[in-house]
Short mmCIF file of C-alpha atoms and ligand atoms in Angstrom, two decimals:
data_model
loop_
_atom_site.label_atom_id
_atom_site.label_comp_id
_atom_site.label_asym_id
_atom_site.label_seq_id
_atom_site.Cartn_x
_atom_site.Cartn_y
_atom_site.Cartn_z
CA MET A 1 -64.27 193.01 -20.33
CA PRO A 2 -66.33 196.06 -19.34
CA GLN A 3 -64.20 198.43 -21.47
CA ARG A 4 -65.03 196.46 -24.61
CA ILE A 5 -68.54 197.96 -24.92
CA THR A 6 -68.42 201.55 -26.16
CA GLY A 7 -70.77 204.06 -27.72
CA HIS A 8 -69.88 202.56 -31.10
CA THR A 9 -70.55 198.92 -30.26
CA GLU A 10 -73.01 197.30 -32.66
CA LEU A 11 -75.73 194.92 -31.48
CA ILE A 12 -76.35 191.38 -32.72
CA GLY A 13 -79.18 189.49 -31.04
CA LEU A 14 -80.85 186.14 -30.57
CA LEU A 15 -84.63 185.73 -30.36
CA ALA A 16 -86.03 182.51 -28.86
CA THR A 17 -87.59 180.92 -25.82
CA PRO A 18 -86.22 179.21 -23.78
CA ILE A 19 -82.76 180.54 -24.59
CA ARG A 20 -80.68 181.10 -21.46
CA HIS A 21 -78.86 177.76 -22.02
CA SER A 22 -77.67 178.81 -25.53
CA LYS A 23 -73.98 178.63 -26.40
CA SER A 24 -74.37 181.26 -29.13
CA PRO A 25 -73.63 184.36 -27.00
CA MET A 26 -70.41 182.76 -25.76
CA MET A 27 -69.42 181.66 -29.28
CA HIS A 28 -69.98 185.01 -30.96
CA ASN A 29 -68.65 187.22 -28.17
CA THR A 30 -65.49 185.07 -28.01
CA ALA A 31 -65.08 185.49 -31.77
CA PHE A 32 -65.65 189.30 -31.62
CA GLU A 33 -63.07 189.61 -28.89
CA ALA A 34 -60.55 187.39 -30.68
CA LEU A 35 -60.79 189.52 -33.83
CA GLY A 36 -61.18 192.85 -32.02
CA LEU A 37 -64.57 193.50 -33.64
CA ASP A 38 -66.83 196.06 -31.98
CA TYR A 39 -69.99 193.99 -31.69
CA ALA A 40 -71.93 192.54 -28.75
CA TYR A 41 -74.19 189.48 -29.04
CA LEU A 42 -77.13 189.33 -26.61
CA ALA A 43 -79.87 186.72 -26.14
CA PHE A 44 -83.49 187.88 -25.77
CA ASP A 45 -85.99 185.42 -24.28
CA ILE A 46 -89.24 186.59 -25.85
CA GLN A 47 -92.82 185.29 -25.87
CA PRO A 48 -94.71 184.65 -29.13
CA ASP A 49 -96.78 187.84 -28.82
CA GLN A 50 -93.53 189.85 -28.62
CA LEU A 51 -91.95 188.57 -31.84
CA ALA A 52 -93.24 191.27 -34.21
CA ASP A 53 -92.38 194.09 -31.78
CA SER A 54 -88.93 192.59 -31.14
CA VAL A 55 -88.13 192.48 -34.86
CA LYS A 56 -89.39 196.04 -35.29
CA GLY A 57 -87.36 197.14 -32.26
CA LEU A 58 -84.11 195.50 -33.39
CA LYS A 59 -84.57 197.05 -36.83
CA ALA A 60 -85.29 200.50 -35.35
CA LEU A 61 -82.20 200.23 -33.12
CA GLY A 62 -80.07 199.40 -36.15
CA ALA A 63 -79.00 195.96 -34.92
CA LYS A 64 -76.64 194.43 -37.50
CA GLY A 65 -78.61 191.19 -37.40
CA TRP A 66 -79.80 188.40 -35.15
CA ASN A 67 -80.24 184.68 -34.79
CA VAL A 68 -83.66 183.11 -34.42
CA SER A 69 -84.24 179.83 -32.65
CA MET A 70 -87.22 177.77 -31.54
CA PRO A 71 -90.11 178.45 -31.69
CA TYR A 72 -89.72 181.36 -34.12
CA LYS A 73 -87.78 179.93 -37.07
CA THR A 74 -90.88 179.80 -39.28
CA ALA A 75 -92.98 182.51 -37.59
CA ILE A 76 -90.39 185.18 -38.38
CA ILE A 77 -90.57 184.66 -42.17
CA PRO A 78 -93.54 187.01 -42.86
CA LEU A 79 -91.74 189.75 -40.90
CA LEU A 80 -88.73 189.76 -43.26
CA ASP A 81 -88.22 191.44 -46.65
CA GLU A 82 -86.46 188.53 -48.36
CA ILE A 83 -85.33 184.99 -47.59
CA SER A 84 -82.76 182.65 -49.14
CA GLU A 85 -83.61 179.65 -51.31
CA ALA A 86 -82.59 177.32 -48.45
CA SER A 87 -84.98 179.17 -46.10
CA ARG A 88 -87.78 179.00 -48.64
CA LEU A 89 -87.35 175.25 -49.03
CA CYS A 90 -86.86 174.60 -45.29
CA GLU A 91 -89.54 177.14 -44.28
CA SER A 92 -87.05 178.16 -41.63
CA VAL A 93 -84.83 181.14 -40.79
CA ASN A 94 -82.14 181.08 -38.09
CA THR A 95 -80.16 184.14 -39.20
CA VAL A 96 -81.36 187.64 -40.08
CA ILE A 97 -79.09 190.25 -41.64
CA ASN A 98 -80.17 193.88 -41.40
CA GLN A 99 -79.06 195.35 -44.72
CA ASP A 100 -79.62 199.06 -43.98
CA GLY A 101 -83.20 198.46 -42.90
CA ARG A 102 -83.93 195.64 -45.33
CA LEU A 103 -84.25 192.35 -43.45
CA TYR A 104 -82.77 189.28 -45.19
CA GLY A 105 -83.27 185.86 -43.64
CA THR A 106 -81.44 182.62 -44.21
CA VAL A 107 -80.85 179.29 -42.50
CA THR A 108 -77.30 178.24 -41.64
CA ASP A 109 -78.02 174.92 -39.87
CA GLY A 110 -77.62 172.86 -43.06
CA THR A 111 -74.58 174.89 -44.13
CA GLY A 112 -73.15 174.27 -40.66
CA TYR A 113 -73.56 170.53 -41.11
CA MET A 114 -71.94 170.59 -44.57
CA MET A 115 -69.04 172.74 -43.32
CA SER A 116 -68.57 170.40 -40.39
CA LEU A 117 -68.32 167.44 -42.79
CA ARG A 118 -65.62 169.29 -44.75
CA ASP A 119 -63.80 170.12 -41.51
CA CYS A 120 -63.65 166.36 -40.79
CA GLY A 121 -62.39 165.65 -44.32
CA PHE A 122 -65.64 163.92 -45.39
CA ASP A 123 -66.73 164.47 -48.99
CA VAL A 124 -70.33 163.73 -50.02
CA ILE A 125 -70.67 166.02 -53.04
CA GLY A 126 -71.81 164.04 -56.09
CA LYS A 127 -72.48 161.02 -53.85
CA LYS A 128 -75.41 159.44 -52.02
CA MET A 129 -76.39 159.81 -48.36
CA THR A 130 -79.08 158.33 -46.13
CA VAL A 131 -80.68 160.56 -43.51
CA LEU A 132 -82.78 159.42 -40.54
CA GLY A 133 -85.36 162.06 -39.65
CA CYS A 134 -87.36 164.87 -41.22
CA GLY A 135 -87.76 167.43 -38.41
CA GLY A 136 -86.05 170.83 -38.29
CA ALA A 137 -82.46 169.59 -38.21
CA ALA A 138 -82.98 166.84 -40.79
CA THR A 139 -84.80 169.18 -43.18
CA ALA A 140 -82.00 171.77 -43.03
CA ILE A 141 -79.38 169.07 -43.66
CA CYS A 142 -81.22 167.44 -46.57
CA ILE A 143 -82.07 170.72 -48.31
CA GLN A 144 -78.53 172.14 -47.98
CA ALA A 145 -76.92 168.86 -49.04
CA ALA A 146 -79.13 168.86 -52.15
CA LEU A 147 -78.37 172.53 -52.90
CA ASP A 148 -74.62 171.87 -52.44
CA GLY A 149 -74.59 169.04 -54.98
CA VAL A 150 -75.14 165.75 -53.15
CA LYS A 151 -76.35 163.37 -55.88
CA GLU A 152 -78.98 161.37 -54.01
CA ILE A 153 -80.62 161.43 -50.57
CA SER A 154 -82.71 158.65 -49.05
CA ILE A 155 -84.80 159.91 -46.15
CA PHE A 156 -86.11 157.50 -43.52
CA ASN A 157 -88.57 158.45 -40.83
CA ALA A 158 -90.75 156.57 -38.38
CA SER A 159 -94.36 156.36 -39.50
CA ASP A 160 -95.23 159.04 -36.95
CA ALA A 161 -96.82 162.48 -37.30
CA PHE A 162 -93.62 163.71 -39.01
CA PHE A 163 -93.70 161.21 -41.89
CA PRO A 164 -95.62 163.43 -44.40
CA ARG A 165 -92.79 165.95 -43.98
CA ALA A 166 -90.28 163.31 -45.11
CA GLU A 167 -92.28 162.89 -48.32
CA GLU A 168 -92.64 166.67 -48.67
CA ASN A 169 -88.87 167.20 -48.21
CA ALA A 170 -88.10 164.56 -50.84
CA ARG A 171 -90.58 166.15 -53.27
CA LYS A 172 -89.18 169.66 -52.73
CA ILE A 173 -85.63 168.42 -53.29
CA ARG A 174 -86.59 166.61 -56.50
CA GLU A 175 -88.49 169.62 -57.85
CA ASN A 176 -86.04 172.37 -56.84
CA THR A 177 -82.56 170.87 -57.06
CA GLY A 178 -80.65 168.44 -59.24
CA CYS A 179 -80.65 165.85 -56.44
CA ILE A 180 -82.62 162.60 -56.45
CA ALA A 181 -84.57 162.19 -53.19
CA ASN A 182 -86.95 159.59 -51.82
CA ALA A 183 -88.70 159.04 -48.49
CA TYR A 184 -89.22 155.65 -46.86
CA PRO A 185 -90.73 154.42 -43.58
CA LEU A 186 -88.05 153.57 -41.02
CA GLU A 187 -89.88 150.33 -40.28
CA ASP A 188 -88.87 148.98 -43.73
CA LYS A 189 -85.57 147.48 -42.54
CA GLU A 190 -84.69 145.77 -45.81
CA ARG A 191 -85.08 149.03 -47.74
CA LEU A 192 -83.01 150.78 -45.06
CA ARG A 193 -80.26 148.17 -45.40
CA ALA A 194 -80.24 148.56 -49.20
CA GLU A 195 -80.15 152.39 -49.14
CA ILE A 196 -77.35 152.44 -46.56
CA ALA A 197 -75.40 149.91 -48.65
CA SER A 198 -75.41 152.30 -51.64
CA SER A 199 -74.65 155.43 -49.53
CA VAL A 200 -71.31 156.90 -48.46
CA LEU A 201 -72.85 158.53 -45.37
CA LEU A 202 -75.53 157.71 -42.81
CA ALA A 203 -76.84 160.59 -40.67
CA ASN A 204 -78.96 160.42 -37.56
CA ALA A 205 -80.86 163.71 -37.59
CA THR A 206 -83.48 162.76 -34.99
CA ASN A 207 -83.45 163.31 -31.24
CA VAL A 208 -83.13 159.55 -30.67
CA GLY A 209 -79.96 159.22 -28.59
CA MET A 210 -80.39 162.19 -26.25
CA GLY A 211 -82.51 163.20 -23.25
CA LYS A 212 -85.01 160.49 -22.38
CA LEU A 213 -83.79 158.55 -25.44
CA GLU A 214 -80.11 158.58 -24.40
CA GLY A 215 -78.64 155.12 -24.98
CA VAL A 216 -81.19 154.37 -27.73
CA SER A 217 -80.19 154.08 -31.40
CA LEU A 218 -82.36 153.82 -34.50
CA ILE A 219 -79.66 151.52 -35.92
CA THR A 220 -79.06 148.43 -33.81
CA ASP A 221 -77.90 145.93 -36.41
CA LYS A 222 -74.14 146.24 -36.97
CA THR A 223 -74.40 144.35 -40.25
CA MET A 224 -76.11 147.42 -41.77
CA LEU A 225 -72.83 149.34 -41.29
CA ARG A 226 -69.40 148.93 -42.90
CA PRO A 227 -66.01 150.46 -42.07
CA ASP A 228 -66.01 152.94 -44.98
CA LEU A 229 -69.50 154.31 -44.14
CA ILE A 230 -69.33 157.83 -42.64
CA CYS A 231 -71.73 157.98 -39.67
CA THR A 232 -72.86 161.32 -38.24
CA ASP A 233 -75.19 162.47 -35.51
CA VAL A 234 -76.76 165.90 -34.97
CA ILE A 235 -76.69 165.28 -31.22
CA TYR A 236 -73.75 166.72 -29.24
CA THR A 237 -74.90 165.86 -25.71
CA PRO A 238 -73.90 163.09 -25.14
CA GLU A 239 -70.78 163.52 -27.24
CA GLU A 240 -71.05 159.92 -28.40
CA THR A 241 -74.59 158.62 -28.92
CA ALA A 242 -75.45 154.92 -28.93
CA PHE A 243 -75.55 155.16 -32.75
CA LEU A 244 -72.04 156.64 -33.00
CA LYS A 245 -70.73 154.11 -30.47
CA LEU A 246 -72.06 151.26 -32.62
CA ALA A 247 -70.53 152.90 -35.72
CA ARG A 248 -67.17 153.32 -33.98
CA GLU A 249 -67.20 149.64 -32.98
CA VAL A 250 -67.67 148.73 -36.65
CA GLY A 251 -64.74 151.02 -37.57
CA CYS A 252 -66.76 153.75 -39.30
CA PRO A 253 -65.49 157.34 -39.35
CA THR A 254 -67.86 159.35 -37.12
CA MET A 255 -68.87 162.96 -36.44
CA ASN A 256 -71.18 164.29 -33.72
CA GLY A 257 -73.32 167.46 -33.74
CA THR A 258 -70.75 169.85 -32.20
CA GLY A 259 -69.34 170.92 -35.56
CA MET A 260 -72.82 171.66 -36.88
CA VAL A 261 -73.45 174.07 -33.97
CA LEU A 262 -70.04 175.69 -34.43
CA TYR A 263 -70.29 176.15 -38.18
CA GLN A 264 -73.92 177.32 -38.27
CA GLY A 265 -72.61 180.10 -36.02
CA ALA A 266 -69.51 180.63 -38.17
CA GLU A 267 -71.66 181.10 -41.26
CA ALA A 268 -73.95 183.60 -39.48
CA PHE A 269 -70.86 185.42 -38.17
CA ARG A 270 -69.48 185.70 -41.72
CA LEU A 271 -72.80 187.05 -43.01
CA TRP A 272 -72.95 189.75 -40.31
CA THR A 273 -69.31 190.80 -40.15
CA GLY A 274 -67.82 189.78 -43.50
CA LYS A 275 -65.07 187.99 -41.52
CA GLU A 276 -64.32 184.30 -40.99
CA MET A 277 -65.04 183.18 -37.43
CA PRO A 278 -61.82 182.20 -35.60
CA VAL A 279 -63.14 178.67 -35.05
CA ASP A 280 -60.12 177.42 -33.10
CA ALA A 281 -60.67 180.11 -30.44
CA VAL A 282 -64.43 179.40 -30.40
CA LYS A 283 -64.01 175.59 -30.17
CA LYS A 284 -62.34 176.14 -26.76
CA VAL A 285 -65.52 177.63 -25.26
CA LEU A 286 -67.98 175.12 -26.75
P1 NAD B 301 -87.89 167.84 -34.43
O1 NAD B 301 -88.79 167.68 -33.26
O2 NAD B 301 -88.16 168.87 -35.45
O3 NAD B 301 -87.79 166.40 -35.19
C1 NAD B 301 -87.66 165.21 -34.48
C2 NAD B 301 -87.35 164.06 -35.43
O4 NAD B 301 -87.04 162.90 -34.65
C3 NAD B 301 -88.50 163.66 -36.34
O5 NAD B 301 -87.99 163.19 -37.58
C4 NAD B 301 -89.15 162.49 -35.58
O6 NAD B 301 -89.88 161.59 -36.40
C5 NAD B 301 -87.91 161.81 -35.00
N1 NAD B 301 -88.19 161.02 -33.79
C6 NAD B 301 -88.50 161.51 -32.56
N2 NAD B 301 -88.67 160.48 -31.69
C7 NAD B 301 -88.45 159.34 -32.41
C8 NAD B 301 -88.46 157.95 -32.07
N3 NAD B 301 -88.73 157.54 -30.83
N4 NAD B 301 -88.19 157.06 -33.07
C9 NAD B 301 -87.90 157.48 -34.32
N5 NAD B 301 -87.86 158.77 -34.69
C10 NAD B 301 -88.13 159.69 -33.74
O7 NAD B 301 -86.44 168.01 -33.81
P2 NAD B 301 -85.18 168.77 -34.45
O8 NAD B 301 -85.29 170.21 -34.15
O9 NAD B 301 -85.02 168.32 -35.85
O10 NAD B 301 -84.02 168.19 -33.55
C11 NAD B 301 -83.58 166.85 -33.69
C12 NAD B 301 -82.25 166.68 -32.96
O11 NAD B 301 -81.27 167.50 -33.60
C13 NAD B 301 -82.29 167.12 -31.49
O12 NAD B 301 -81.56 166.19 -30.75
C14 NAD B 301 -81.57 168.46 -31.50
O13 NAD B 301 -80.90 168.72 -30.29
C15 NAD B 301 -80.57 168.25 -32.63
N6 NAD B 301 -80.15 169.48 -33.30
C16 NAD B 301 -78.82 169.67 -33.44
C17 NAD B 301 -78.35 170.80 -34.10
C18 NAD B 301 -76.88 171.01 -34.23
O14 NAD B 301 -76.47 172.10 -34.66
N7 NAD B 301 -76.06 170.03 -33.93
C19 NAD B 301 -79.25 171.73 -34.63
C20 NAD B 301 -80.63 171.50 -34.48
C21 NAD B 301 -81.05 170.36 -33.81
#
């Protein structure tokens, strides 16, 4: 719609590399159009040595805000004036709001996951969940779940280079929220079975199940699952991972990663515009 952009149109951006595959421009521009809001969302593929200049430039141009994706979610923090508690604990920012020249950063990935659970009618507040993984996605989920009032989180990760982060995430959650959190090696199958048995939700927050690991699941033993266990995956391509297929066969309610993508965007949209994203219109373009 060429006539949509005018001299008044406000800019919202996205800084990352690579980024041309991102669904965010389509999501946000669809939402602006649906609500008749005079904003345009553009993706900027920038190199690491351009990050500081890009932030300065967006600020100087009066951009309303921007998203940040890999590999800049942590690197952008020193360039901002203030960050949220979730960003401090995750050491990650995916959304910047330009408050009249003051740059406020927050992370909406975990909020997106929690909103997506609510959208599916799944309630974990005051209950226990088990999370597989401790990378970017898993950290955002665990920290937000703890901040939102989940009672206990058991984190499992392979004894790989990431494992110290699992312990660090559990420690941060214990020290900064009212949530109980512990980290365990994924190889300890009996502990995994016991923690799942006392949880209402099991989340795969690793990349196992997509790309070269499509068809692979960290859970292969159906007897670890039960029909009232909510099973979720952060992966959205494929729509049903091997883990979610196994869960469906057991009769578990399941949720893939599409809602997390949608609602992390919806939360950013609300922070920039003060309006709720028209998610039904946006779901059609995802
Ligand atoms: P990351 O690289 O930060 O973390 C990877 C995690 O996977 C680590 O915990 C690592 O130990 C684990 N892992 C990797 N290979 C493994 C293996 N063979 N066995 C056991 N564990 C293994 O990645 P990330 O940024 O956290 O992304 C993880 C997944 O989440 C990706 O598939 C990504 O596409 C998805 N993601 C989805 C959303 C969403 O909104 N739905 C958002 C962010 C990321």
